[in-house]
Amino acid sequence: MATLSTINHDRKIFDKKYIYPVVSRRAGGLSLGINLNTNNACNWQCIYCEIPNLTRGKPEAIDIPLLKKELYFWLEEITQNNFLSKHTNPGTAFKDIAFSGNGEPTAAKEFSDIVSIVVEAVKDYKLESQLTMRIITNGSNMCDKSVQSGWDFIQSMKKEVWFKIDSVIHDEVKLINQINGSLGMTAKNLEASLSVSPTIIQTCLIKVGGKLPSKKSINAYIDFLKNYEDQLSGIHLYSLARPSEQNITLEIERLTQIELNQIADKIRVLNLPVHAFI
Ligand code: SF4
C-alpha cells in the first residue's frame, strides 16, 4: 500500500514542523499542507474537530526560515526525487499547496508574508500553471486587511478559499462551532473572501443526538447561499472522517453516503456545483 493515500492522512509520517504532504480526495491528488497552528490553537472549537488537544487561541510565532527550508525540501522531493512514485498510488498528481493546519491559518500574523514566500517558491520550481493555492478556513479573518492583501497578492497562479459554513442558524453555530457568530458577520467575511478569490463553501454535516440536520436548517442555508450563487465556485459537503477529538457530552455521528447525497440533492436547487465527500 502507498505510504500516503486518501485514507492515510497521518501527518506525522514525515517529520517536519510546518509542511506535510497528504493525498486529498477533495484536492484531487497530492496536497502540500502548511500548518501554521503548531500549537493546536483555533479561535473556534467545532464539536467534530479532529485536532487532539485543541485549545482556543492564536498560532505561536512562526519560524519563517524553518518554514521556508521545509517548503523547498518538499518541492525538491516532489519535483526532483520521485516522491510521488515512492509514496503515492500510480497516477497521483501534485495538485495544490493548502494552508490547512491544526487551527485557523489566517490567524497567523505572518500569514501574508508566508503567502508571498510560497508564491516565490512555486515560481522557482515553475509550478505556477500546475498548482492551486488554497486556504482552508473558517472565514473569520477574511475581512482582515493583511489577509486580504496577502491573498490578493496571488495573481500568477490559481487560488481558492475553502470557506467553512456548517449552518446559518445562530443556535446551531453556537452548538457546532462553539462561537457566538452572527449571520451578518458570516456574510461580511464571505463577501471579503469573494472580493479577492474564487471561493468554495465547505460544510461539515453531522448527526447530533441521532438527528440529521433539520429541514429548517438546510432551507436557511440554501436561502443564505442563494444570495451568492453567481459568485461562488461551488459547495463541498462532507461528514466526519474520523472521530472527534473534542471532549464533548453530545453524541455526534457521521452521515451515511446516502444521507449526505440526499442533502446534496436538496442543495442542488442552487445553481452551483455541489460535491458530497464521504
Ligand atoms: S475551525 Fe477547523 S480547526 Fe478550528 S475548531 Fe473548527 S474544525 Fe477545528
GROMACS .gro file of N, CA and C and ligand atoms in nm, residues 41-51 54 101-104 137-138 164 166 177 238 246, ligand 1:
model
   77
   41ALA      N    1  -0.398   2.561   1.818
   41ALA     CA    2  -0.488   2.665   1.868
   41ALA      C    3  -0.578   2.718   1.756
   42CYS      N    4  -0.705   2.730   1.788
   42CYS     CA    5  -0.802   2.783   1.692
   42CYS      C    6  -0.894   2.879   1.764
   43ASN      N    7  -0.951   2.974   1.688
   43ASN     CA    8  -1.047   3.065   1.751
   43ASN      C    9  -1.187   3.003   1.757
   44TRP      N   10  -1.208   2.889   1.690
   44TRP     CA   11  -1.333   2.815   1.701
   44TRP      C   12  -1.302   2.684   1.776
   45GLN      N   13  -1.409   2.615   1.814
   45GLN     CA   14  -1.389   2.485   1.879
   45GLN      C   15  -1.502   2.391   1.834
   46CYS      N   16  -1.498   2.359   1.706
   46CYS     CA   17  -1.606   2.278   1.648
   46CYS      C   18  -1.615   2.144   1.720
   47ILE      N   19  -1.736   2.099   1.745
   47ILE     CA   20  -1.751   1.978   1.827
   47ILE      C   21  -1.699   1.854   1.756
   48TYR      N   22  -1.687   1.863   1.624
   48TYR     CA   23  -1.639   1.746   1.548
   48TYR      C   24  -1.490   1.755   1.518
   49CYS      N   25  -1.422   1.859   1.566
   49CYS     CA   26  -1.283   1.883   1.525
   49CYS      C   27  -1.193   1.763   1.557
   50GLU      N   28  -1.111   1.728   1.459
   50GLU     CA   29  -1.027   1.608   1.472
   50GLU      C   30  -0.889   1.639   1.529
   51ILE      N   31  -0.870   1.763   1.573
   51ILE     CA   32  -0.737   1.801   1.623
   51ILE      C   33  -0.728   1.768   1.773
   54LEU      N   34  -0.689   2.042   2.116
   54LEU     CA   35  -0.720   2.174   2.059
   54LEU      C   36  -0.743   2.274   2.172
  101GLY      N   37  -0.419   2.385   0.866
  101GLY     CA   38  -0.343   2.337   0.980
  101GLY      C   39  -0.427   2.291   1.095
  102ASN      N   40  -0.363   2.284   1.210
  102ASN     CA   41  -0.432   2.242   1.332
  102ASN      C   42  -0.494   2.363   1.400
  103GLY      N   43  -0.574   2.438   1.325
  103GLY     CA   44  -0.635   2.560   1.376
  103GLY      C   45  -0.662   2.652   1.258
  104GLU      N   46  -0.692   2.777   1.285
  104GLU     CA   47  -0.727   2.871   1.178
  104GLU      C   48  -0.600   2.936   1.121
  137THR      N   49  -1.035   2.750   0.561
  137THR     CA   50  -1.054   2.850   0.667
  137THR      C   51  -1.196   2.849   0.723
  138ASN      N   52  -1.208   2.895   0.847
  138ASN     CA   53  -1.343   2.918   0.898
  138ASN      C   54  -1.393   3.057   0.860
  164LYS      N   55  -1.557   2.775   0.550
  164LYS     CA   56  -1.646   2.689   0.630
  164LYS      C   57  -1.776   2.759   0.669
  166ASP      N   58  -2.106   2.570   0.839
  166ASP     CA   59  -2.175   2.445   0.872
  166ASP      C   60  -2.325   2.466   0.887
  177ASN      N   61  -2.004   2.499   1.615
  177ASN     CA   62  -1.873   2.564   1.602
  177ASN      C   63  -1.827   2.627   1.733
  238TYR      N   64  -1.932   1.740   0.342
  238TYR     CA   65  -1.864   1.622   0.393
  238TYR      C   66  -1.917   1.591   0.532
  246GLN      N   67  -1.264   1.615   2.047
  246GLN     CA   68  -1.304   1.713   2.150
  246GLN      C   69  -1.377   1.641   2.264
  279SF4     S1   70  -1.244   2.578   1.253
  279SF4    FE1   71  -1.138   2.393   1.185
  279SF4     S2   72  -0.955   2.382   1.316
  279SF4    FE2   73  -1.094   2.528   1.412
  279SF4     S3   74  -1.209   2.406   1.559
  279SF4    FE3   75  -1.329   2.408   1.369
  279SF4     S4   76  -1.267   2.224   1.258
  279SF4    FE4   77  -1.113   2.260   1.418
   0.00000   0.00000   0.00000
